mmCIF file of N, CA and C in Angstrom:
data_model
loop_
_atom_site.group_PDB
_atom_site.id
_atom_site.type_symbol
_atom_site.label_atom_id
_atom_site.label_comp_id
_atom_site.label_asym_id
_atom_site.label_seq_id
_atom_site.Cartn_x
_atom_site.Cartn_y
_atom_site.Cartn_z
ATOM 1 N N MET A 1 -4.543 16.574 -46.902
ATOM 2 C CA MET A 1 -5.069 16.817 -45.558
ATOM 3 C C MET A 1 -5.711 15.559 -44.994
ATOM 4 N N LYS A 2 -6.474 14.864 -45.839
ATOM 5 C CA LYS A 2 -7.135 13.653 -45.385
ATOM 6 C C LYS A 2 -6.100 12.571 -45.053
ATOM 7 N N ARG A 3 -5.047 12.485 -45.885
ATOM 8 C CA ARG A 3 -4.006 11.480 -45.666
ATOM 9 C C ARG A 3 -3.218 11.790 -44.386
ATOM 10 N N LYS A 4 -2.930 13.070 -44.156
ATOM 11 C CA LYS A 4 -2.199 13.463 -42.950
ATOM 12 C C LYS A 4 -3.019 13.160 -41.699
ATOM 13 N N THR A 5 -4.308 13.437 -41.738
ATOM 14 C CA THR A 5 -5.179 13.139 -40.598
ATOM 15 C C THR A 5 -5.244 11.636 -40.355
ATOM 16 N N LEU A 6 -5.289 10.851 -41.429
ATOM 17 C CA LEU A 6 -5.336 9.393 -41.298
ATOM 18 C C LEU A 6 -4.045 8.867 -40.673
ATOM 19 N N ILE A 7 -2.905 9.391 -41.106
ATOM 20 C CA ILE A 7 -1.619 8.944 -40.558
ATOM 21 C C ILE A 7 -1.500 9.328 -39.084
ATOM 22 N N LEU A 8 -1.836 10.585 -38.763
ATOM 23 C CA LEU A 8 -1.760 11.023 -37.366
ATOM 24 C C LEU A 8 -2.752 10.263 -36.486
ATOM 25 N N GLY A 9 -3.924 9.983 -37.014
ATOM 26 C CA GLY A 9 -4.922 9.226 -36.255
ATOM 27 C C GLY A 9 -4.477 7.798 -35.989
ATOM 28 N N SER A 10 -3.851 7.172 -36.990
ATOM 29 C CA SER A 10 -3.388 5.802 -36.790
ATOM 30 C C SER A 10 -2.229 5.757 -35.795
ATOM 31 N N ILE A 11 -1.320 6.738 -35.876
ATOM 32 C CA ILE A 11 -0.221 6.791 -34.906
ATOM 33 C C ILE A 11 -0.775 7.038 -33.496
ATOM 34 N N GLY A 12 -1.728 7.958 -33.386
ATOM 35 C CA GLY A 12 -2.354 8.220 -32.089
ATOM 36 C C GLY A 12 -3.090 7.004 -31.562
ATOM 37 N N GLY A 13 -3.754 6.267 -32.429
ATOM 38 C CA GLY A 13 -4.459 5.059 -32.003
ATOM 39 C C GLY A 13 -3.511 3.995 -31.478
ATOM 40 N N VAL A 14 -2.370 3.816 -32.170
ATOM 41 C CA VAL A 14 -1.386 2.830 -31.717
ATOM 42 C C VAL A 14 -0.805 3.244 -30.367
ATOM 43 N N LEU A 15 -0.475 4.537 -30.221
ATOM 44 C CA LEU A 15 0.071 5.012 -28.942
ATOM 45 C C LEU A 15 -0.955 4.880 -27.813
ATOM 46 N N LEU A 16 -2.228 5.162 -28.109
ATOM 47 C CA LEU A 16 -3.278 5.015 -27.110
ATOM 48 C C LEU A 16 -3.441 3.553 -26.703
ATOM 49 N N PHE A 17 -3.353 2.649 -27.689
ATOM 50 C CA PHE A 17 -3.448 1.219 -27.397
ATOM 51 C C PHE A 17 -2.300 0.777 -26.490
ATOM 52 N N LEU A 18 -1.066 1.230 -26.790
ATOM 53 C CA LEU A 18 0.081 0.869 -25.962
ATOM 54 C C LEU A 18 -0.057 1.437 -24.554
ATOM 55 N N LEU A 19 -0.559 2.658 -24.458
ATOM 56 C CA LEU A 19 -0.754 3.282 -23.150
ATOM 57 C C LEU A 19 -1.795 2.520 -22.337
ATOM 58 N N LEU A 20 -2.901 2.145 -22.966
ATOM 59 C CA LEU A 20 -3.941 1.401 -22.253
ATOM 60 C C LEU A 20 -3.435 0.031 -21.816
ATOM 61 N N LYS A 21 -2.600 -0.591 -22.665
ATOM 62 C CA LYS A 21 -2.039 -1.890 -22.305
ATOM 63 C C LYS A 21 -1.130 -1.766 -21.080
ATOM 64 N N ASP A 22 -0.302 -0.715 -21.041
ATOM 65 C CA ASP A 22 0.564 -0.505 -19.885
ATOM 66 C C ASP A 22 -0.241 -0.172 -18.630
ATOM 67 N N VAL A 23 -1.291 0.626 -18.780
ATOM 68 C CA VAL A 23 -2.144 0.950 -17.628
ATOM 69 C C VAL A 23 -2.817 -0.309 -17.095
ATOM 70 N N TYR A 24 -3.285 -1.168 -18.014
ATOM 71 C CA TYR A 24 -3.915 -2.423 -17.588
ATOM 72 C C TYR A 24 -2.906 -3.301 -16.849
ATOM 73 N N ARG A 25 -1.661 -3.336 -17.349
ATOM 74 C CA ARG A 25 -0.629 -4.144 -16.701
ATOM 75 C C ARG A 25 -0.323 -3.610 -15.300
ATOM 76 N N LEU A 26 -0.266 -2.295 -15.160
ATOM 77 C CA LEU A 26 -0.007 -1.699 -13.842
ATOM 78 C C LEU A 26 -1.152 -1.976 -12.873
ATOM 79 N N ILE A 27 -2.391 -1.882 -13.354
ATOM 80 C CA ILE A 27 -3.550 -2.153 -12.497
ATOM 81 C C ILE A 27 -3.543 -3.618 -12.053
ATOM 82 N N ARG A 28 -3.232 -4.508 -13.002
ATOM 83 C CA ARG A 28 -3.202 -5.935 -12.670
ATOM 84 C C ARG A 28 -2.087 -6.231 -11.667
ATOM 85 N N LEU A 29 -0.929 -5.608 -11.845
ATOM 86 C CA LEU A 29 0.178 -5.785 -10.907
ATOM 87 C C LEU A 29 -0.188 -5.243 -9.529
ATOM 88 N N GLY A 30 -0.872 -4.098 -9.507
ATOM 89 C CA GLY A 30 -1.309 -3.533 -8.236
ATOM 90 C C GLY A 30 -2.279 -4.447 -7.514
ATOM 91 N N TRP A 31 -3.234 -5.007 -8.264
ATOM 92 C CA TRP A 31 -4.175 -5.929 -7.633
ATOM 93 C C TRP A 31 -3.456 -7.166 -7.121
ATOM 94 N N PHE A 32 -2.443 -7.640 -7.882
ATOM 95 C CA PHE A 32 -1.690 -8.808 -7.431
ATOM 96 C C PHE A 32 -0.931 -8.487 -6.146
ATOM 97 N N LEU A 33 -0.336 -7.285 -6.071
ATOM 98 C CA LEU A 33 0.410 -6.909 -4.866
ATOM 99 C C LEU A 33 -0.512 -6.704 -3.677
ATOM 100 N N VAL A 34 -1.758 -6.291 -3.936
ATOM 101 C CA VAL A 34 -2.708 -6.099 -2.838
ATOM 102 C C VAL A 34 -3.297 -7.438 -2.400
ATOM 103 N N LEU A 35 -3.648 -8.274 -3.361
ATOM 104 C CA LEU A 35 -4.391 -9.493 -3.033
ATOM 105 C C LEU A 35 -3.501 -10.670 -2.659
ATOM 106 N N SER A 36 -2.208 -10.647 -3.023
ATOM 107 C CA SER A 36 -1.384 -11.809 -2.695
ATOM 108 C C SER A 36 -1.137 -11.960 -1.192
ATOM 109 N N PRO A 37 -0.891 -10.878 -0.422
ATOM 110 C CA PRO A 37 -0.720 -11.084 1.031
ATOM 111 C C PRO A 37 -2.043 -11.219 1.787
ATOM 112 N N LEU A 38 -3.153 -10.962 1.114
ATOM 113 C CA LEU A 38 -4.442 -10.955 1.806
ATOM 114 C C LEU A 38 -4.830 -12.324 2.384
ATOM 115 N N PRO A 39 -4.730 -13.426 1.642
ATOM 116 C CA PRO A 39 -5.091 -14.723 2.259
ATOM 117 C C PRO A 39 -4.195 -15.075 3.444
ATOM 118 N N GLY A 40 -2.906 -14.749 3.358
ATOM 119 C CA GLY A 40 -2.011 -15.015 4.480
ATOM 120 C C GLY A 40 -2.399 -14.216 5.709
ATOM 121 N N ALA A 41 -2.787 -12.957 5.496
ATOM 122 C CA ALA A 41 -3.197 -12.120 6.623
ATOM 123 C C ALA A 41 -4.488 -12.651 7.249
ATOM 124 N N VAL A 42 -5.426 -13.070 6.416
ATOM 125 C CA VAL A 42 -6.690 -13.617 6.926
ATOM 126 C C VAL A 42 -6.433 -14.897 7.718
ATOM 127 N N LEU A 43 -5.555 -15.765 7.201
ATOM 128 C CA LEU A 43 -5.238 -16.998 7.925
ATOM 129 C C LEU A 43 -4.536 -16.700 9.249
ATOM 130 N N ALA A 44 -3.664 -15.702 9.258
ATOM 131 C CA ALA A 44 -2.978 -15.339 10.504
ATOM 132 C C ALA A 44 -3.973 -14.819 11.536
ATOM 133 N N VAL A 45 -4.943 -14.006 11.109
ATOM 134 C CA VAL A 45 -5.954 -13.486 12.032
ATOM 135 C C VAL A 45 -6.809 -14.622 12.585
ATOM 136 N N ILE A 46 -7.209 -15.535 11.705
ATOM 137 C CA ILE A 46 -8.038 -16.661 12.166
ATOM 138 C C ILE A 46 -7.258 -17.540 13.142
ATOM 139 N N ALA A 47 -5.986 -17.808 12.832
ATOM 140 C CA ALA A 47 -5.174 -18.649 13.718
ATOM 141 C C ALA A 47 -4.962 -17.963 15.066
ATOM 142 N N SER A 48 -4.698 -16.669 15.056
ATOM 143 C CA SER A 48 -4.489 -15.976 16.334
ATOM 144 C C SER A 48 -5.779 -15.925 17.150
ATOM 145 N N MET A 49 -6.915 -15.778 16.484
ATOM 146 C CA MET A 49 -8.187 -15.795 17.221
ATOM 147 C C MET A 49 -8.451 -17.169 17.827
ATOM 148 N N LEU A 50 -8.124 -18.235 17.092
ATOM 149 C CA LEU A 50 -8.296 -19.579 17.647
ATOM 150 C C LEU A 50 -7.375 -19.803 18.839
ATOM 151 N N ILE A 51 -6.125 -19.349 18.741
ATOM 152 C CA ILE A 51 -5.191 -19.509 19.861
ATOM 153 C C ILE A 51 -5.683 -18.731 21.074
ATOM 154 N N LEU A 52 -6.148 -17.505 20.858
ATOM 155 C CA LEU A 52 -6.677 -16.715 21.980
ATOM 156 C C LEU A 52 -7.905 -17.380 22.585
ATOM 157 N N TRP A 53 -8.746 -17.952 21.756
ATOM 158 C CA TRP A 53 -9.940 -18.619 22.260
ATOM 159 C C TRP A 53 -9.570 -19.829 23.102
ATOM 160 N N PHE A 54 -8.556 -20.623 22.636
ATOM 161 C CA PHE A 54 -8.106 -21.778 23.422
ATOM 162 C C PHE A 54 -7.474 -21.341 24.735
ATOM 163 N N LEU A 55 -6.704 -20.243 24.718
ATOM 164 C CA LEU A 55 -6.064 -19.766 25.941
ATOM 165 C C LEU A 55 -7.089 -19.180 26.919
ATOM 166 N N TRP A 56 -8.150 -18.596 26.387
ATOM 167 C CA TRP A 56 -9.166 -17.968 27.221
ATOM 168 C C TRP A 56 -9.964 -19.009 27.996
ATOM 169 N N ARG A 57 -10.151 -20.186 27.393
ATOM 170 C CA ARG A 57 -10.950 -21.216 28.035
ATOM 171 C C ARG A 57 -10.145 -21.965 28.990
#
């Protein structure tokens, strides 16, 4: 019984580790997909505001 619990626990631990690794990879990919267009969008907003300011004056 003790050996069976140890084997099942080790298999469960390995599967949990693999699952957490995949979840971490998905979260990191999601952050990359969210944050990669963000600087471009901020620069576009700043540039358009500067152009509008020059046209307004």
